[in-house]
Short mmCIF file of C-alpha atoms in Angstrom, two decimals:
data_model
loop_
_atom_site.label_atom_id
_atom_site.label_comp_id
_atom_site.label_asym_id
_atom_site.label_seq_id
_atom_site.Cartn_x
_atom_site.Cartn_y
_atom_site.Cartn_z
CA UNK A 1 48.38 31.62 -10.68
CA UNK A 2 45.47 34.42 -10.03
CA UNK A 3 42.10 32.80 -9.86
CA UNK A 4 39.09 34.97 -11.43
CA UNK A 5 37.41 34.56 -7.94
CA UNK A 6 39.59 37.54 -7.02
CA UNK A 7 36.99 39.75 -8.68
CA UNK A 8 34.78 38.82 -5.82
CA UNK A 9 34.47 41.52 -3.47
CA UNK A 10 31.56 42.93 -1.48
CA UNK A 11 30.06 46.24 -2.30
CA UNK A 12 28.03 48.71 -0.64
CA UNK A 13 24.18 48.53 -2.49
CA UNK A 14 24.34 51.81 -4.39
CA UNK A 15 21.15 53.39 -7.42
CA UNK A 16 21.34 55.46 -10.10
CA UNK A 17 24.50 56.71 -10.81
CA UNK A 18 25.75 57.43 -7.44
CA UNK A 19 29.13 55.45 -7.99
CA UNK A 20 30.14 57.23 -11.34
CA UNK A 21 33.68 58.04 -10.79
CA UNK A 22 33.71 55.90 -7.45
CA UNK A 23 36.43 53.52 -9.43
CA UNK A 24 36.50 49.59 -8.54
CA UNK A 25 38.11 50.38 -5.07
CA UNK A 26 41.13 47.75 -6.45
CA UNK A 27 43.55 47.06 -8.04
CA UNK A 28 43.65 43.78 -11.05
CA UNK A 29 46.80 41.40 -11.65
CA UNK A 30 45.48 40.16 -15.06
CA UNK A 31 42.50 40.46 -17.05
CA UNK A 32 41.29 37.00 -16.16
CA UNK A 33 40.68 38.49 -12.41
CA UNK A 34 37.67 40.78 -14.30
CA UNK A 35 35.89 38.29 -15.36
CA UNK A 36 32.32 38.30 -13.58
CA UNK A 37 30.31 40.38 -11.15
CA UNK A 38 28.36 41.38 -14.45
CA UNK A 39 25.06 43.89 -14.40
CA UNK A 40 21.69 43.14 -13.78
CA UNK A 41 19.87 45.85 -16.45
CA UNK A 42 16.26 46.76 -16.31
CA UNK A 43 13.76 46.36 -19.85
CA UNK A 44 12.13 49.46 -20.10
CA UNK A 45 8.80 49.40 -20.89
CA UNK A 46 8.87 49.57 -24.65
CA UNK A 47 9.57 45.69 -24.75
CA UNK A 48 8.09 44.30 -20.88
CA UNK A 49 4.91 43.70 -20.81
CA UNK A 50 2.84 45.91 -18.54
CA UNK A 51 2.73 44.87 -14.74
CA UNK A 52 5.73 43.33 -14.93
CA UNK A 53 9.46 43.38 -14.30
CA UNK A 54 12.53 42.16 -16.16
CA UNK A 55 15.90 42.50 -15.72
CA UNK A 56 18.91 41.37 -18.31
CA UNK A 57 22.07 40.24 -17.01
CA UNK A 58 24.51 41.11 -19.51
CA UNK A 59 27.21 38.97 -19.86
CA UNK A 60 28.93 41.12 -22.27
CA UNK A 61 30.58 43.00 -19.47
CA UNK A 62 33.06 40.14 -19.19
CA UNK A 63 36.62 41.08 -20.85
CA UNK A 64 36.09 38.52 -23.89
CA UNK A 65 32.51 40.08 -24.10
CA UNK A 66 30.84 36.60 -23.53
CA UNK A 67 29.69 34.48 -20.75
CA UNK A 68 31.95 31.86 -21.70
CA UNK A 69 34.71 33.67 -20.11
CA UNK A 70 33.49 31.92 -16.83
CA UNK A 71 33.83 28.60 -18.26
CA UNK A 72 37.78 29.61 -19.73
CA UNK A 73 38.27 30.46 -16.47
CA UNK A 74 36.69 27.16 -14.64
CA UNK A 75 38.48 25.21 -16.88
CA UNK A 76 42.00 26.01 -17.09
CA UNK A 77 42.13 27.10 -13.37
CA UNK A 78 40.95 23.81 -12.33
CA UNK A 79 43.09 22.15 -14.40
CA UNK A 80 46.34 24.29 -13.44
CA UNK A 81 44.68 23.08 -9.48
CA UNK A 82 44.94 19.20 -10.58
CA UNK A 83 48.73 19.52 -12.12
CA UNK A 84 47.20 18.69 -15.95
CA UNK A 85 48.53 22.25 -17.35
CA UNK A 86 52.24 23.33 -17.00
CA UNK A 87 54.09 26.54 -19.09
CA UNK A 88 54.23 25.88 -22.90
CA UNK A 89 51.84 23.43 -23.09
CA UNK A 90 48.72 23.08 -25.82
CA UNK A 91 44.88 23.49 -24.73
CA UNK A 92 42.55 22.60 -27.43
CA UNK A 93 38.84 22.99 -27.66
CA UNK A 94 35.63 22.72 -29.69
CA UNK A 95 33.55 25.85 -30.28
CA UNK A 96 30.98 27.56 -31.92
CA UNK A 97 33.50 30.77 -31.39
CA UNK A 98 32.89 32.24 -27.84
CA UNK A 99 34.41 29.38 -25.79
CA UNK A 100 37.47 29.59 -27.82
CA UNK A 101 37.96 33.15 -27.18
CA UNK A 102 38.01 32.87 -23.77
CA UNK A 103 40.01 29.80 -24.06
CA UNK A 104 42.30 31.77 -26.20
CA UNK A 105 42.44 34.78 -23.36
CA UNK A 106 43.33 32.42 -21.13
CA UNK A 107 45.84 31.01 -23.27
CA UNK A 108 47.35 34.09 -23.93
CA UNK A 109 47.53 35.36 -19.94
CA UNK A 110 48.94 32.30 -19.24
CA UNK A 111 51.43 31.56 -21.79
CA UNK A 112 50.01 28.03 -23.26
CA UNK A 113 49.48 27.57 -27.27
CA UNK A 114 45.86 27.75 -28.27
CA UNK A 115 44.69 25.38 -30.81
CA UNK A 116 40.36 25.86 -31.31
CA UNK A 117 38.22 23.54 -33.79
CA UNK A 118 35.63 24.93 -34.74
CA UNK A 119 32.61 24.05 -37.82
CA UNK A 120 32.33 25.86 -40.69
CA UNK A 121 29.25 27.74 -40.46
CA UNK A 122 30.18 29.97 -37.24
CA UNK A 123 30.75 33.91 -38.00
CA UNK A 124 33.88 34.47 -39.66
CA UNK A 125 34.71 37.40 -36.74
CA UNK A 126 35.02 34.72 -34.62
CA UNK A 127 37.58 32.92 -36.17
CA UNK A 128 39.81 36.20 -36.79
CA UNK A 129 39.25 37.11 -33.36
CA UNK A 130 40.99 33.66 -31.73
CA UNK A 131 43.83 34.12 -34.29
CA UNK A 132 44.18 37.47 -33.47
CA UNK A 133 44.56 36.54 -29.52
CA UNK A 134 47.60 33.86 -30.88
CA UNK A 135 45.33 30.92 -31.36
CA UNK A 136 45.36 28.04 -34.40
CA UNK A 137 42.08 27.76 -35.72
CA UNK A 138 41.02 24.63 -37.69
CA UNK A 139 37.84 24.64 -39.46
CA UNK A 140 35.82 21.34 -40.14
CA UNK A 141 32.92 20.56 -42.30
CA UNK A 142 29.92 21.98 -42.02
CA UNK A 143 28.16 18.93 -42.26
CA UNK A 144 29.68 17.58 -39.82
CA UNK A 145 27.83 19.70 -37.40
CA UNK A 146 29.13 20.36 -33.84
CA UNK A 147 29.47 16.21 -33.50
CA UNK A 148 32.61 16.44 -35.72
CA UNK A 149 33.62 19.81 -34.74
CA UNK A 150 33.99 17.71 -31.44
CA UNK A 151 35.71 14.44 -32.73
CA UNK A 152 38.21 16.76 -34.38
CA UNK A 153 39.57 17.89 -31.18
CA UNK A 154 39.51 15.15 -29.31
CA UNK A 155 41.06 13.51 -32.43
CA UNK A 156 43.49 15.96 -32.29
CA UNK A 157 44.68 16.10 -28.62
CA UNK A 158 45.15 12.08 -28.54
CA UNK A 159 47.52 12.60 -31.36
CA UNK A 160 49.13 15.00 -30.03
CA UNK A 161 49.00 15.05 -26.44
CA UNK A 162 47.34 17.85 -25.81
CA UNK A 163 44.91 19.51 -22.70
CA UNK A 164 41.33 19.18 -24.16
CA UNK A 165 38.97 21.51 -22.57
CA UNK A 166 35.95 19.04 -22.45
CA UNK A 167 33.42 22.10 -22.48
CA UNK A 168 30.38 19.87 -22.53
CA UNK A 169 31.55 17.08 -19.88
CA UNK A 170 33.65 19.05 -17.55
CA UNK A 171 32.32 19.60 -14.31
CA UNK A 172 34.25 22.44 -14.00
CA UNK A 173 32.23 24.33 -16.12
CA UNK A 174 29.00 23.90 -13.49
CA UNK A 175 30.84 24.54 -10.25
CA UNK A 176 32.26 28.08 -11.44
CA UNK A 177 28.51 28.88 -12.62
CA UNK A 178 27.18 27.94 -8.86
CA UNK A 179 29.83 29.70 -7.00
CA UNK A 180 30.08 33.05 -9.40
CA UNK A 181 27.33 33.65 -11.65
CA UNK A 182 24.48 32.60 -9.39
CA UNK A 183 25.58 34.19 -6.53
CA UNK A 184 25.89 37.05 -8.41
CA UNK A 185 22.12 36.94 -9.22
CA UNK A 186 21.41 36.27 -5.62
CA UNK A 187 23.65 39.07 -4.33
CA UNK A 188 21.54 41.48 -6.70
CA UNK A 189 18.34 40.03 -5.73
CA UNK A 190 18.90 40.08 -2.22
CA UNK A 191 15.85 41.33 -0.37
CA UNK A 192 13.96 41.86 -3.15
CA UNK A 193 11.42 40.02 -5.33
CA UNK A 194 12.51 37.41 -7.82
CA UNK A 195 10.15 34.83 -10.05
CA UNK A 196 11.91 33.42 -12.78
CA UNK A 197 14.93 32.79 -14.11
CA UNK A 198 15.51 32.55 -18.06
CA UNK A 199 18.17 31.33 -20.33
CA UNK A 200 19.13 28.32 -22.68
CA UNK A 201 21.87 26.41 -22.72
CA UNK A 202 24.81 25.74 -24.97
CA UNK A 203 26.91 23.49 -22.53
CA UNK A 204 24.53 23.70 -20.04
CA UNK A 205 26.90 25.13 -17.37
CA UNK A 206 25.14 28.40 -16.70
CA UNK A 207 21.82 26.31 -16.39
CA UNK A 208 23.06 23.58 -14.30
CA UNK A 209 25.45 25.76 -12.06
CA UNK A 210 23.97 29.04 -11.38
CA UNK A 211 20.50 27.42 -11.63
CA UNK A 212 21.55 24.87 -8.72
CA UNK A 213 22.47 27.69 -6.61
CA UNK A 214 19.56 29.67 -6.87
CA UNK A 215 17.24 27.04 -6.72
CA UNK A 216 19.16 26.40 -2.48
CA UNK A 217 18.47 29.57 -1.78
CA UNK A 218 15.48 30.54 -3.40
CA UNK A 219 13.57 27.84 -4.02
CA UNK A 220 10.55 29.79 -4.94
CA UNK A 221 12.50 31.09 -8.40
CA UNK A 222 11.22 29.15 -11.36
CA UNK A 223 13.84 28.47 -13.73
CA UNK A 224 12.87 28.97 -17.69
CA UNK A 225 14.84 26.96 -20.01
CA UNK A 226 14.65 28.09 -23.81
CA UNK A 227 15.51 25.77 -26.68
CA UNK A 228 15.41 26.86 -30.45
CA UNK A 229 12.37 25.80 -32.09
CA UNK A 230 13.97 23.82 -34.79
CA UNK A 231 16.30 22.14 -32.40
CA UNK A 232 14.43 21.12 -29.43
CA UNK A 233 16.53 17.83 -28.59
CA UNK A 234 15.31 18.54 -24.73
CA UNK A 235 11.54 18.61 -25.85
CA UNK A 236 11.74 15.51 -27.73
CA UNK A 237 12.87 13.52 -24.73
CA UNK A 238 15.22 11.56 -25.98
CA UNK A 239 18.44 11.41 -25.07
CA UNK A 240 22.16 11.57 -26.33
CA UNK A 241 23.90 8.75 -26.94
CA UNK A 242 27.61 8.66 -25.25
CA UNK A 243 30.95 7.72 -25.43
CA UNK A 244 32.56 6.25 -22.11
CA UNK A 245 33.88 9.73 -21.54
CA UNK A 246 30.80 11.27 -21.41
CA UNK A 247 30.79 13.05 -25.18
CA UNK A 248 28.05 12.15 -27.43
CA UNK A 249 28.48 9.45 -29.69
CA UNK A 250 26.89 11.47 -32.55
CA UNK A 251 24.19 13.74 -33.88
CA UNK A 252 21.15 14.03 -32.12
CA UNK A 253 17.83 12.60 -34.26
CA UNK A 254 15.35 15.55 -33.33
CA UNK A 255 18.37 18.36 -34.17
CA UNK A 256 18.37 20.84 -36.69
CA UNK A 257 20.06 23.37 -38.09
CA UNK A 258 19.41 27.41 -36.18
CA UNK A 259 20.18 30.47 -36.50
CA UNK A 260 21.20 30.74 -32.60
CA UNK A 261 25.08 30.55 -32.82
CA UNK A 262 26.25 28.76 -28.94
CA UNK A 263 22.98 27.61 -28.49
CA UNK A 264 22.26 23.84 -28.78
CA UNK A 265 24.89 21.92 -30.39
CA UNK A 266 23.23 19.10 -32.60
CA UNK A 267 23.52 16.58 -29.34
CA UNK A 268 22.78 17.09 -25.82
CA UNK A 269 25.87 17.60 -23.67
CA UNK A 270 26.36 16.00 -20.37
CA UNK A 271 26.63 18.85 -18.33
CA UNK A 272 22.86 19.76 -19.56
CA UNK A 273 21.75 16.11 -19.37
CA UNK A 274 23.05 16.09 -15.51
CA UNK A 275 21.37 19.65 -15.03
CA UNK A 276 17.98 18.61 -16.06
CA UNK A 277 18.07 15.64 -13.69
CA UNK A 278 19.11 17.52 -10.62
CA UNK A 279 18.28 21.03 -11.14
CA UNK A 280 15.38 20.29 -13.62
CA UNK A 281 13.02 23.21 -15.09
CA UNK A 282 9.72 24.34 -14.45
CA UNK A 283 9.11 26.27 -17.64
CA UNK A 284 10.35 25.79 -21.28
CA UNK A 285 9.74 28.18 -24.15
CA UNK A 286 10.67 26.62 -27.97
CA UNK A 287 12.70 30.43 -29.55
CA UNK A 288 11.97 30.67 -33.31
CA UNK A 289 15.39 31.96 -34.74
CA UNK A 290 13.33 34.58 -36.48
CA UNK A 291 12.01 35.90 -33.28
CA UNK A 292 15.65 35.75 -31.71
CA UNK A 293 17.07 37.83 -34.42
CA UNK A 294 14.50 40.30 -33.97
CA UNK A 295 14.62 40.78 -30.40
CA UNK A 296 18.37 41.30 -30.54
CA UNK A 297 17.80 44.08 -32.81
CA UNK A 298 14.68 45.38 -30.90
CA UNK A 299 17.08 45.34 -27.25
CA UNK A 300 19.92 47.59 -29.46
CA UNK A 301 17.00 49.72 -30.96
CA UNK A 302 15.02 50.36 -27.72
CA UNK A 303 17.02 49.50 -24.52
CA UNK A 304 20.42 50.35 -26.08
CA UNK A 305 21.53 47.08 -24.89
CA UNK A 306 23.74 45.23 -27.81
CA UNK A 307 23.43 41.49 -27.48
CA UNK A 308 23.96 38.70 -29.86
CA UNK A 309 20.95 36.08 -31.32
CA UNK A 310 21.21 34.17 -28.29
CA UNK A 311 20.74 37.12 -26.08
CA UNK A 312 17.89 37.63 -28.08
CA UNK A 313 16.62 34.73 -27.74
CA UNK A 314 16.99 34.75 -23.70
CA UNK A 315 14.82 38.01 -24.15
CA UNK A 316 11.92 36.23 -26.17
CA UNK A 317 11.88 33.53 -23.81
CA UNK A 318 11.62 36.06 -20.64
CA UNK A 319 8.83 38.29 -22.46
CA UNK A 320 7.14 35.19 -23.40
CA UNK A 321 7.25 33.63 -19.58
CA UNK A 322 6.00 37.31 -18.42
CA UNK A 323 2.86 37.59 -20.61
CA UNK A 324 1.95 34.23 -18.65
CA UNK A 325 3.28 35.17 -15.40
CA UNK A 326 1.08 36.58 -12.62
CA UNK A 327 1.43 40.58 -12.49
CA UNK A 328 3.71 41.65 -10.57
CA UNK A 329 6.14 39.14 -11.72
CA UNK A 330 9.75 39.77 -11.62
CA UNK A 331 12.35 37.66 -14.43
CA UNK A 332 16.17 38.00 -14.78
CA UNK A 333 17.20 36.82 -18.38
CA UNK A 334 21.12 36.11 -19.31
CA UNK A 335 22.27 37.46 -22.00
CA UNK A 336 25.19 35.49 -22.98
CA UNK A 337 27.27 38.26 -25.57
CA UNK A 338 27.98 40.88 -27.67
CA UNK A 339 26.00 41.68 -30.70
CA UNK A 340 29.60 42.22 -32.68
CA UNK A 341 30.29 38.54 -32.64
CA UNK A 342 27.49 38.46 -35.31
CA UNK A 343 28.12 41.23 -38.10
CA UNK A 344 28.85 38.55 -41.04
CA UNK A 345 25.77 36.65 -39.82
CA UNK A 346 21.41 37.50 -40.34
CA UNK A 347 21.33 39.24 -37.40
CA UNK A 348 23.01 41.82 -39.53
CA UNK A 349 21.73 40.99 -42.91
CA UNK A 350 19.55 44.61 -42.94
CA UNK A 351 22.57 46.77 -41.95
CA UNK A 352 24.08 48.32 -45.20
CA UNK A 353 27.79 49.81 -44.76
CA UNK A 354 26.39 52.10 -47.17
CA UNK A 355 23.80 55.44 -46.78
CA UNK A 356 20.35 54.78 -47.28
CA UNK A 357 18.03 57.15 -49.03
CA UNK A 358 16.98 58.75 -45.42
CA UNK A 359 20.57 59.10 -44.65
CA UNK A 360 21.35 60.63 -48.26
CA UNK A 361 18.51 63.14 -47.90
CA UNK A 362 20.05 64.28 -44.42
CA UNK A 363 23.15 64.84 -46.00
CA UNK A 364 22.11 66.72 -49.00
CA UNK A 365 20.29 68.98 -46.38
CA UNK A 366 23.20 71.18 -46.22
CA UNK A 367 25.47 72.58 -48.95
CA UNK A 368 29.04 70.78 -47.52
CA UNK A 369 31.13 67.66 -47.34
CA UNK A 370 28.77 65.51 -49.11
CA UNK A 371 29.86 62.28 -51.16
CA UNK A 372 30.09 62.55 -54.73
#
């Protein structure tokens, strides 16, 4: 099988736009060998704060559009590696919708069914996009959060005998993060100044993995860990109860429901848990989902950059950390996906399909082709 590492090749350190039309010097096999090796953007200065620097690396260049591409591509890899996959078989997973369109990429490349779980609430794109890459999508309660969402598929694969994924417990997940996505940030970085590091954390992979690595190699980064402000299960301190497989027995006490879809499931996986005892943070910022939702749209309306709540809520966290930093201070912030995973959800609740009055007067400024 092709391994997404293939997409790791050096490149000369080029500005501007001087490799327009250069092509990727390569050839691909399959679409899983383009995952990674995504851009570090500069804010402009209409959202950083003055005297300071932040960049936004925008995970939405992956072919799925989502940084959960990386873990798709941890997971089933490794597992083809260890013997546990062969042609025709099932993979299941739990997801809040990105995971399980990766997963169902993967699938698809590979030639293994797709079965995804996934709660209720999650944007109905989501669930149209997995079926439309061949997947089975089975929808549980809403109330029972992203605990039962969980328990259905491992319910599922025991009956079954099916692959389960194991998102939130598979190491996996952390050792692609460490060898791709923060060497990737290093790479960029090289040579050059570098303060903090921002994101949150929906398995915890990206944290605990990429984190790890740049924390060897430059220890003097701080890493910034966001958590939604009506969900801080980190903050409170207390931690997940688990099954002997790792998974969490249930809902975490201090959760509650967000607005940040792939953001902190209502119980603290183990892959975080693990990150914040090795890794660990030196800054956390508490995201209202309000804010998140209006950063999104501020990055689309100002930067041109089109990221979902959670990228928005990577961006808070970053401007936050910089209006505290000392000047001269330089963040990176991921931004984990596309803003078109989102169109049934708030962060699009403003958008009308529909002209507005503005838009109505600018067509009735000239005589033709105007709706009746």
């Amino acid at each position: 099988m092709s391994s997404c590492f293939a997409a790791f090749l050096s490149k000369p350190s080029v500005t501007g736009v001087a490799d327009r039309g250069a092509g990727r010097g390569r050839l691909y096999d399959n679409i899983t060998e383009t995952v990674g090796n995504t851009p570090c953007v500069k804010i402009s200065d209409a959202m950083c704060p003055p005297g300071r620097t932040i960049y936004a690396k925008c995970e939405y260049f992956n072919p799925m559009s989502s940084v959960k591409d990386r873990l798709a591509c941890a997971i089933i890899e490794d597992a083809e590696r260890k013997g546990q996959l062969k042609p025709g078989d099932t993979v299941i997973e739990a997801t809040s919708g990105n995971t399980g369109i990766a997963v169902a990429m993967l699938c698809a490349q590979r030639g293994y069914k797709c079965v995804i779980t996934m709660a209720e609430p999650f944007s109905i794109e989501r669930r149209k996009l997995m079926r439309f890459l061949g997947a089975k999508v089975i929808i549980t309660p809403k109330a029972g959060k992203g605990s039962g969402m969980v328990a259905k598929a491992r319910e599922l694969a025991q009956k079954h005998g099916w692959f389960l994924c194991r998102q939130f417990e598979n190491e996996a997940n952390a050792a692609f993060h460490y060898a791709t996505t923060g060497k990737e940030i290093l790479a960029d970085f090289e040579g050059r100044r570098l303060d903090y590091y921002v994101l949150g954390y929906g398995t915890g992979g990206t944290f605990a993995g990429a984190g790890k690595a740049i924390r060897e190699k430059r220890p003097d980064v701080k890493i910034c860990l966001g958590e939604p402000a009506d969900a801080g299960l980190l903050a409170s301190g207390v931690k997940s109860e688990r099954n002997s497989d790792g998974s969490a027995t249930g809902s975490h006490p201090a959760f509650k429901a967000h607005p940040i879809q792939g953001w902190t499931p209502d119980f603290i996986p183990l892959i975080a848990e693990k990150g914040v005892e090795s890794t660990k943070y030196d800054e956390y910022i508490p995201i209202p989902g309000a804010s998140a939702i209006e950063m999104s749209q501020k990055l689309a309306k100002t930067q041109g950059i089109f990221t979902g709540i959670s990228g928005g809520a990577s961006m808070y966290a970053a401007i936050e950390m910089a209006k505290k930093a000392p000047e001269g201070s330089v963040l990176v912030a991921m931004l984990a996906d596309t803003g078109e995973r989102y169109l049934s959800t708030p962060l699009f609740e403003s958008i009308q399909a529909d002209m507005n009055a503005e838009e109505l007067q600018i067509s009735k400024s000239t005589p033709s082709f105007q709706l009746a």
